[in-house]
Amino acid sequence: MAPSHGNSHSEAAKIEQIITEIFHKSLQIILEVRAPDTSSRNFSGEQAMSSPSSSSSSSSSLRARDKWFNLALRECPAVLENLDLWRQSNCQRMVVDVVLVQRPVDWDSVNFSPKGNSSSKERYPYCWNSDQDEFRGQVRSEKTIERWVLQYESRKVKDNRSSGSRRSSNNNSHALYKKSILLLRSLYATVRLLPAYKIFRDLNSSCQIRTFSLAHRVFSHDEPFSRREQAEMQRFGFTPLETSSGRLCLSVLYRSSELDMSSESSTPMSPHVISDYVGSPLADPLKRFPSLPVAAPSSLPFSRRHSWGFDLYRASPPLVSFSPSPSPTYSEPQASFSNRSSCHFPPMSLPPHPPETSLAYKKHTSFDYCPSPAFSPSPSASPPICIPGSHLSKGLLRSESAPVNIPTSKLGSSPSLSNKQYLPPSPPIRSTRSGTLRTDNCTGPIHTGATVEQFSPGKDEIRKYFGMKISANCSPQISYSRSSSRSFQDDFDGSDFACAFDVDDDDMTDPRSRPDSFDQKGHFCEPIEPGGFFPIRKSHDAAVGDLVRMLKKAPPLRAEFSNSLNVPQASRPEIWSNSIQERNAAVQHAASASMTSSGFVTLKTTADALEELQGYREMKNLLFEQGGKSYT
Amino acid sequence: MNCEVCQLNELEVEHFEIREVLRCILHTVVFHRALGLVRPKDIDLELFEITYVQCGDAELEKKIDEKIDQFIGWVEKHPNKKSQICLSFYEVKNRQPSWFIANKVERLYWEQWYINLNVAQHTKAHSSKSHHSKVVVDPRESAPEERSARRAALEASLREVLFQIIKFVNEKKDHVPPIPTLEGVVCFPFEITIPSSSDSFGMDIFKRMLQTGHPTMLS
């Protein structure tokens, strides 16, 4: 198969080509799970691979490479760089050192990011034959944890012997190719079983400021280890591939002892992050972006990538959040970008969660959005401002904890929790906060009208505002939008209780989230998304009915009243998703509240009532328009 | 053709661990025998800090999962038994019709992997059958500890089994048939045999022997 790709016709040339490709593929296999930056770089690539269609559209060169040894891997630029250099040296020996680097504390934060890693890694080629003084100068310590040695030993002399052996028939390119496949398969599995893989995974999954990182070097000649080092290393040798002209040996020396990564786990933010991580993101991204290939369930080959996506996603909340210690949190996302491995969740576990989570999440969402006014250009609304940092963070934790439960206990805990959150707070707040609501409503439309694109910049601003940035790495990917939406929610999560009513704005602001989240739960909600949502379904008549009912009961129209009316109206989408009944109740509640506030009510004539009705209609239409805008 | 046999180390597992352990082992073997174009898929075990590789082929996955389900069903009916799952790779050959066997298609087994499981029923309460001989003051306190120790031990053995597979794959390459060149054929044909309630495992093998006329596989 693969040999047929070769231009050369002679058997020897084919074999040579196979050997060359083995070097390439091996390096690729190793670096794929040892070089942190490859993950971030390949994030889009993996996306491509995860969806069949996109993979087919990927460049032909990549496809050709995939066909080699029937092993489709992600293309890794670092591999190409290293390999080119290696080829220049025309060596028959390739040594790949995987180095655990402990960085000084004051290391520039940029360097903690995968990006930083990549840059340092990119330097490696230039340091081809060792000499990394510059790098070492800045680095506190490094330790070689793995050394892969791939070597082709020419053996022309022994040709006769091998041809005389029973293998002679096997020594053609086809047999070699088959064995190469087997060798590379086992290499592929092995790199994931060695201890360094765990480090790689931990480094990528932890969102801590990383005092450690992995680096790699590709040499053509290795510096021998010290005796002591050697004693700490174990060796795994793959069975050499015999060819007519020599043999190809692959082996690895690896450090089996527990590596001193303890400080890693002790970094301040880790507990925070972990709790943050577990649940919510799973569902959310999936629900929200069904169209995105990454979000698809386990059917996709690269399930892990999804989880990386989640990592991103998860990581982001802290960013945006008003958490008092932004910088530590902030580093997380970057870490997570590189994080291929975070996914401690087996991919299998992903699919089941979304429905349940989404349910819970949606409810959360409504609350999460409360703070949105804060994000609006005119942060006139008091609620967001009122939100104390502590409260927020507490809220964050809470929201995090709820999702955490999701994977394990599934539906059970979180939805109920969110239910609790959802129901109790809203009515009282509505009645009391009509003034605030008014302002919210004002900002609401702004949000509503905003398209998704407009929205995300706002997010950016927010992040900037908090001295954070969205790393460029993630931006092109799906995760970007996800993380943004997610972060929003998270931020706001904390504020749920403080100002539940703000939900409205959020609802409208987050058109993306709701359609997805709804589809599981209420079908009636779905249609909402496509068009102007109210009128299409029951909403129109129901709304009119409500209005009429209100008219019957309601006090005369006042500014206040309209305000209070707005509240339910604005919040309607959310409520509706839950139940119409609630909404009605809320409306009535609001009405009665305003009634009490307005005091004495004078009787009105039918004409007045009609007038008012007309006014309501207009108002309603306006709202629908706004809603429609935001959803289209 | 040789039929290579690999006896994998016995693993002592609890019921709830069966699925993951089997998945991990079966997929790892199949990954080394699915020599068609694959897009490997890393799977992190939930119970253990182990990552294994799947071929990313839904059919394979389904087939394996179904067998695992069957096996778990069998285990439930036969608790506290050692059991063996056999993953066999074969080639299909048309054979000359002979006077005693009507089948025209025969399976030539060229490799068999025996997965040995000892499914333990650990009672929740601390019992003397645990491998830890130390005297335990408070069972409730020690139970998790012991559990995690047991888990760690299983993880280590599972890792060892995976290395066993890798080593076997490395050492024995000659018997692997030529890679099928058909498009879309990912893996060599294989079957997974689990002990069945109707006949004993040995009987099963015997039957297969009759079917294929391959006495070497018993060696």
PDB file of N, CA and C in Angstrom, chain A residues 1-2 66-72 174-186, chain B residues 28-39 55 57 60 89 110-111 169 172-182 184-190:
ATOM      1  N   MET A   1       0.829  -1.198   0.000  1.00  0.00           N
ATOM      2  CA  MET A   1       0.000   0.000   0.000  1.00  0.00           C
ATOM      3  C   MET A   1       0.863   1.248   0.000  1.00  0.00           C
ATOM      4  N   ALA A   2       1.340   1.519   1.150  1.00  0.00           N
ATOM      5  CA  ALA A   2       2.125   2.732   1.259  1.00  0.00           C
ATOM      6  C   ALA A   2       3.338   2.713   0.353  1.00  0.00           C
ATOM      7  N   ASP A  66      -1.455  10.519   6.398  1.00  0.00           N
ATOM      8  CA  ASP A  66      -2.334   9.649   7.170  1.00  0.00           C
ATOM      9  C   ASP A  66      -2.276   8.224   6.668  1.00  0.00           C
ATOM     10  N   LYS A  67      -2.164   8.124   5.383  1.00  0.00           N
ATOM     11  CA  LYS A  67      -2.212   6.790   4.813  1.00  0.00           C
ATOM     12  C   LYS A  67      -0.985   5.977   5.168  1.00  0.00           C
ATOM     13  N   TRP A  68       0.062   6.670   5.402  1.00  0.00           N
ATOM     14  CA  TRP A  68       1.247   5.937   5.796  1.00  0.00           C
ATOM     15  C   TRP A  68       0.966   5.166   7.066  1.00  0.00           C
ATOM     16  N   PHE A  69       1.206   3.924   6.984  1.00  0.00           N
ATOM     17  CA  PHE A  69       1.016   3.015   8.114  1.00  0.00           C
ATOM     18  C   PHE A  69      -0.428   2.987   8.592  1.00  0.00           C
ATOM     19  N   ASN A  70      -1.284   3.460   7.747  1.00  0.00           N
ATOM     20  CA  ASN A  70      -2.720   3.415   8.074  1.00  0.00           C
ATOM     21  C   ASN A  70      -3.050   4.030   9.420  1.00  0.00           C
ATOM     22  N   LEU A  71      -2.312   5.025   9.724  1.00  0.00           N
ATOM     23  CA  LEU A  71      -2.517   5.654  11.025  1.00  0.00           C
ATOM     24  C   LEU A  71      -2.686   7.154  10.794  1.00  0.00           C
ATOM     25  N   ALA A  72      -3.890   7.597  10.975  1.00  0.00           N
ATOM     26  CA  ALA A  72      -4.167   9.008  10.751  1.00  0.00           C
ATOM     27  C   ALA A  72      -3.881   9.782  12.018  1.00  0.00           C
ATOM     28  N   HIS A 174       6.692  -5.206   1.529  1.00  0.00           N
ATOM     29  CA  HIS A 174       5.344  -5.390   2.063  1.00  0.00           C
ATOM     30  C   HIS A 174       5.375  -5.938   3.482  1.00  0.00           C
ATOM     31  N   ALA A 175       6.242  -6.898   3.669  1.00  0.00           N
ATOM     32  CA  ALA A 175       6.341  -7.453   5.015  1.00  0.00           C
ATOM     33  C   ALA A 175       6.852  -6.388   5.977  1.00  0.00           C
ATOM     34  N   LEU A 176       7.814  -5.644   5.493  1.00  0.00           N
ATOM     35  CA  LEU A 176       8.357  -4.593   6.350  1.00  0.00           C
ATOM     36  C   LEU A 176       7.276  -3.572   6.675  1.00  0.00           C
ATOM     37  N   TYR A 177       6.494  -3.312   5.689  1.00  0.00           N
ATOM     38  CA  TYR A 177       5.449  -2.312   5.904  1.00  0.00           C
ATOM     39  C   TYR A 177       4.448  -2.793   6.945  1.00  0.00           C
ATOM     40  N   LYS A 178       4.089  -4.030   6.820  1.00  0.00           N
ATOM     41  CA  LYS A 178       3.148  -4.576   7.799  1.00  0.00           C
ATOM     42  C   LYS A 178       3.735  -4.503   9.211  1.00  0.00           C
ATOM     43  N   LYS A 179       4.983  -4.866   9.293  1.00  0.00           N
ATOM     44  CA  LYS A 179       5.599  -4.845  10.623  1.00  0.00           C
ATOM     45  C   LYS A 179       5.764  -3.420  11.131  1.00  0.00           C
ATOM     46  N   SER A 180       5.983  -2.530  10.207  1.00  0.00           N
ATOM     47  CA  SER A 180       6.080  -1.133  10.626  1.00  0.00           C
ATOM     48  C   SER A 180       4.764  -0.670  11.220  1.00  0.00           C
ATOM     49  N   ILE A 181       3.717  -1.097  10.586  1.00  0.00           N
ATOM     50  CA  ILE A 181       2.400  -0.721  11.114  1.00  0.00           C
ATOM     51  C   ILE A 181       2.250  -1.244  12.532  1.00  0.00           C
ATOM     52  N   LEU A 182       2.641  -2.483  12.689  1.00  0.00           N
ATOM     53  CA  LEU A 182       2.509  -3.064  14.022  1.00  0.00           C
ATOM     54  C   LEU A 182       3.383  -2.325  15.034  1.00  0.00           C
ATOM     55  N   LEU A 183       4.577  -2.018  14.597  1.00  0.00           N
ATOM     56  CA  LEU A 183       5.478  -1.296  15.495  1.00  0.00           C
ATOM     57  C   LEU A 183       4.874   0.045  15.895  1.00  0.00           C
ATOM     58  N   LEU A 184       4.340   0.726  14.914  1.00  0.00           N
ATOM     59  CA  LEU A 184       3.826   2.056  15.212  1.00  0.00           C
ATOM     60  C   LEU A 184       2.544   2.002  16.034  1.00  0.00           C
ATOM     61  N   ARG A 185       1.760   0.977  15.800  1.00  0.00           N
ATOM     62  CA  ARG A 185       0.577   0.829  16.647  1.00  0.00           C
ATOM     63  C   ARG A 185       0.996   0.652  18.101  1.00  0.00           C
ATOM     64  N   SER A 186       1.984  -0.199  18.272  1.00  0.00           N
ATOM     65  CA  SER A 186       2.370  -0.441  19.664  1.00  0.00           C
ATOM     66  C   SER A 186       3.066   0.789  20.250  1.00  0.00           C
TER      67      SER A 186
ATOM     68  N   THR B  28      -7.467  -2.537  23.054  1.00  0.00           N
ATOM     69  CA  THR B  28      -6.019  -2.442  22.854  1.00  0.00           C
ATOM     70  C   THR B  28      -5.537  -3.543  21.912  1.00  0.00           C
ATOM     71  N   VAL B  29      -6.057  -4.719  22.111  1.00  0.00           N
ATOM     72  CA  VAL B  29      -5.665  -5.799  21.203  1.00  0.00           C
ATOM     73  C   VAL B  29      -6.136  -5.493  19.789  1.00  0.00           C
ATOM     74  N   VAL B  30      -7.373  -5.107  19.700  1.00  0.00           N
ATOM     75  CA  VAL B  30      -7.928  -4.873  18.368  1.00  0.00           C
ATOM     76  C   VAL B  30      -7.205  -3.732  17.659  1.00  0.00           C
ATOM     77  N   PHE B  31      -6.807  -2.761  18.435  1.00  0.00           N
ATOM     78  CA  PHE B  31      -6.071  -1.650  17.828  1.00  0.00           C
ATOM     79  C   PHE B  31      -4.790  -2.157  17.149  1.00  0.00           C
ATOM     80  N   HIS B  32      -4.225  -3.179  17.723  1.00  0.00           N
ATOM     81  CA  HIS B  32      -3.011  -3.734  17.130  1.00  0.00           C
ATOM     82  C   HIS B  32      -3.310  -4.722  16.017  1.00  0.00           C
ATOM     83  N   ARG B  33      -4.548  -4.983  15.839  1.00  0.00           N
ATOM     84  CA  ARG B  33      -4.913  -5.914  14.777  1.00  0.00           C
ATOM     85  C   ARG B  33      -5.842  -5.273  13.768  1.00  0.00           C
ATOM     86  N   ALA B  34      -6.114  -4.046  13.974  1.00  0.00           N
ATOM     87  CA  ALA B  34      -6.912  -3.306  12.994  1.00  0.00           C
ATOM     88  C   ALA B  34      -5.914  -2.541  12.152  1.00  0.00           C
ATOM     89  N   LEU B  35      -5.425  -3.187  11.157  1.00  0.00           N
ATOM     90  CA  LEU B  35      -4.301  -2.608  10.440  1.00  0.00           C
ATOM     91  C   LEU B  35      -4.719  -1.804   9.219  1.00  0.00           C
ATOM     92  N   GLY B  36      -5.996  -1.661   9.053  1.00  0.00           N
ATOM     93  CA  GLY B  36      -6.475  -0.735   8.026  1.00  0.00           C
ATOM     94  C   GLY B  36      -6.312   0.688   8.529  1.00  0.00           C
ATOM     95  N   LEU B  37      -6.705   1.610   7.703  1.00  0.00           N
ATOM     96  CA  LEU B  37      -6.553   3.011   8.090  1.00  0.00           C
ATOM     97  C   LEU B  37      -7.451   3.337   9.280  1.00  0.00           C
ATOM     98  N   VAL B  38      -6.843   3.765  10.327  1.00  0.00           N
ATOM     99  CA  VAL B  38      -7.627   4.127  11.510  1.00  0.00           C
ATOM    100  C   VAL B  38      -7.281   5.541  11.939  1.00  0.00           C
ATOM    101  N   ARG B  39      -8.238   6.123  12.577  1.00  0.00           N
ATOM    102  CA  ARG B  39      -7.988   7.390  13.261  1.00  0.00           C
ATOM    103  C   ARG B  39      -8.115   7.108  14.736  1.00  0.00           C
ATOM    104  N   CYS B  55      -9.793   2.207  17.829  1.00  0.00           N
ATOM    105  CA  CYS B  55      -9.571   2.468  16.408  1.00  0.00           C
ATOM    106  C   CYS B  55     -10.483   3.555  15.873  1.00  0.00           C
ATOM    107  N   ASP B  57     -13.600   3.078  15.286  1.00  0.00           N
ATOM    108  CA  ASP B  57     -14.531   2.434  14.371  1.00  0.00           C
ATOM    109  C   ASP B  57     -15.772   2.020  15.148  1.00  0.00           C
ATOM    110  N   LEU B  60     -16.689  -1.757  15.332  1.00  0.00           N
ATOM    111  CA  LEU B  60     -15.856  -2.507  16.271  1.00  0.00           C
ATOM    112  C   LEU B  60     -16.310  -2.260  17.701  1.00  0.00           C
ATOM    113  N   PHE B  89      -8.530 -14.158  16.302  1.00  0.00           N
ATOM    114  CA  PHE B  89      -8.465 -13.605  14.947  1.00  0.00           C
ATOM    115  C   PHE B  89      -8.336 -14.745  13.966  1.00  0.00           C
ATOM    116  N   TRP B 110      -5.540 -17.610  13.558  1.00  0.00           N
ATOM    117  CA  TRP B 110      -4.096 -17.385  13.569  1.00  0.00           C
ATOM    118  C   TRP B 110      -3.631 -16.730  14.869  1.00  0.00           C
ATOM    119  N   GLU B 111      -4.591 -16.332  15.694  1.00  0.00           N
ATOM    120  CA  GLU B 111      -4.164 -15.716  16.955  1.00  0.00           C
ATOM    121  C   GLU B 111      -5.306 -15.731  17.951  1.00  0.00           C
ATOM    122  N   VAL B 169       2.649  -8.173  20.689  1.00  0.00           N
ATOM    123  CA  VAL B 169       2.495  -7.655  19.337  1.00  0.00           C
ATOM    124  C   VAL B 169       3.855  -7.405  18.700  1.00  0.00           C
ATOM    125  N   LYS B 172       5.756 -10.986  18.152  1.00  0.00           N
ATOM    126  CA  LYS B 172       5.189 -11.920  17.179  1.00  0.00           C
ATOM    127  C   LYS B 172       4.546 -11.143  16.048  1.00  0.00           C
ATOM    128  N   LYS B 173       5.283 -11.084  15.000  1.00  0.00           N
ATOM    129  CA  LYS B 173       4.718 -10.345  13.868  1.00  0.00           C
ATOM    130  C   LYS B 173       4.557 -11.223  12.635  1.00  0.00           C
ATOM    131  N   ASP B 174       5.286 -12.280  12.637  1.00  0.00           N
ATOM    132  CA  ASP B 174       5.327 -13.053  11.394  1.00  0.00           C
ATOM    133  C   ASP B 174       4.024 -13.773  11.075  1.00  0.00           C
ATOM    134  N   HIS B 175       3.315 -14.087  12.117  1.00  0.00           N
ATOM    135  CA  HIS B 175       2.105 -14.869  11.861  1.00  0.00           C
ATOM    136  C   HIS B 175       0.926 -14.017  11.416  1.00  0.00           C
ATOM    137  N   VAL B 176       1.098 -12.731  11.519  1.00  0.00           N
ATOM    138  CA  VAL B 176      -0.018 -11.859  11.138  1.00  0.00           C
ATOM    139  C   VAL B 176      -0.185 -11.906   9.624  1.00  0.00           C
ATOM    140  N   PRO B 177      -1.384 -12.205   9.184  1.00  0.00           N
ATOM    141  CA  PRO B 177      -1.602 -12.311   7.739  1.00  0.00           C
ATOM    142  C   PRO B 177      -1.394 -10.974   7.051  1.00  0.00           C
ATOM    143  N   PRO B 178      -1.252 -11.029   5.763  1.00  0.00           N
ATOM    144  CA  PRO B 178      -1.127  -9.771   5.024  1.00  0.00           C
ATOM    145  C   PRO B 178      -2.333  -8.892   5.272  1.00  0.00           C
ATOM    146  N   ILE B 179      -2.070  -7.619   5.240  1.00  0.00           N
ATOM    147  CA  ILE B 179      -3.156  -6.675   5.537  1.00  0.00           C
ATOM    148  C   ILE B 179      -4.157  -6.687   4.397  1.00  0.00           C
ATOM    149  N   PRO B 180      -5.412  -6.842   4.743  1.00  0.00           N
ATOM    150  CA  PRO B 180      -6.418  -6.811   3.678  1.00  0.00           C
ATOM    151  C   PRO B 180      -6.381  -5.465   2.984  1.00  0.00           C
ATOM    152  N   THR B 181      -6.393  -5.511   1.702  1.00  0.00           N
ATOM    153  CA  THR B 181      -6.245  -4.254   0.968  1.00  0.00           C
ATOM    154  C   THR B 181      -7.570  -3.630   0.582  1.00  0.00           C
ATOM    155  N   LEU B 182      -8.622  -4.296   0.990  1.00  0.00           N
ATOM    156  CA  LEU B 182      -9.934  -3.748   0.651  1.00  0.00           C
ATOM    157  C   LEU B 182     -10.166  -2.439   1.380  1.00  0.00           C
ATOM    158  N   GLY B 184     -11.947   0.180   3.463  1.00  0.00           N
ATOM    159  CA  GLY B 184     -12.947   0.122   4.516  1.00  0.00           C
ATOM    160  C   GLY B 184     -12.796  -1.052   5.452  1.00  0.00           C
ATOM    161  N   VAL B 185     -11.954  -1.986   5.087  1.00  0.00           N
ATOM    162  CA  VAL B 185     -11.739  -3.083   6.022  1.00  0.00           C
ATOM    163  C   VAL B 185     -10.691  -2.652   7.028  1.00  0.00           C
ATOM    164  N   VAL B 186     -11.134  -2.506   8.217  1.00  0.00           N
ATOM    165  CA  VAL B 186     -10.229  -1.966   9.219  1.00  0.00           C
ATOM    166  C   VAL B 186      -9.480  -3.069   9.920  1.00  0.00           C
ATOM    167  N   CYS B 187     -10.212  -4.093  10.253  1.00  0.00           N
ATOM    168  CA  CYS B 187      -9.638  -5.072  11.161  1.00  0.00           C
ATOM    169  C   CYS B 187      -9.716  -6.472  10.562  1.00  0.00           C
ATOM    170  N   PHE B 188      -8.794  -7.280  10.960  1.00  0.00           N
ATOM    171  CA  PHE B 188      -8.907  -8.682  10.623  1.00  0.00           C
ATOM    172  C   PHE B 188     -10.178  -9.223  11.271  1.00  0.00           C
ATOM    173  N   PRO B 189     -10.776 -10.187  10.620  1.00  0.00           N
ATOM    174  CA  PRO B 189     -11.974 -10.748  11.248  1.00  0.00           C
ATOM    175  C   PRO B 189     -11.630 -11.356  12.606  1.00  0.00           C
ATOM    176  N   PHE B 190     -12.492 -11.150  13.530  1.00  0.00           N
ATOM    177  CA  PHE B 190     -12.235 -11.711  14.853  1.00  0.00           C
ATOM    178  C   PHE B 190     -13.542 -12.107  15.506  1.00  0.00           C
TER     179      PHE B 190
END
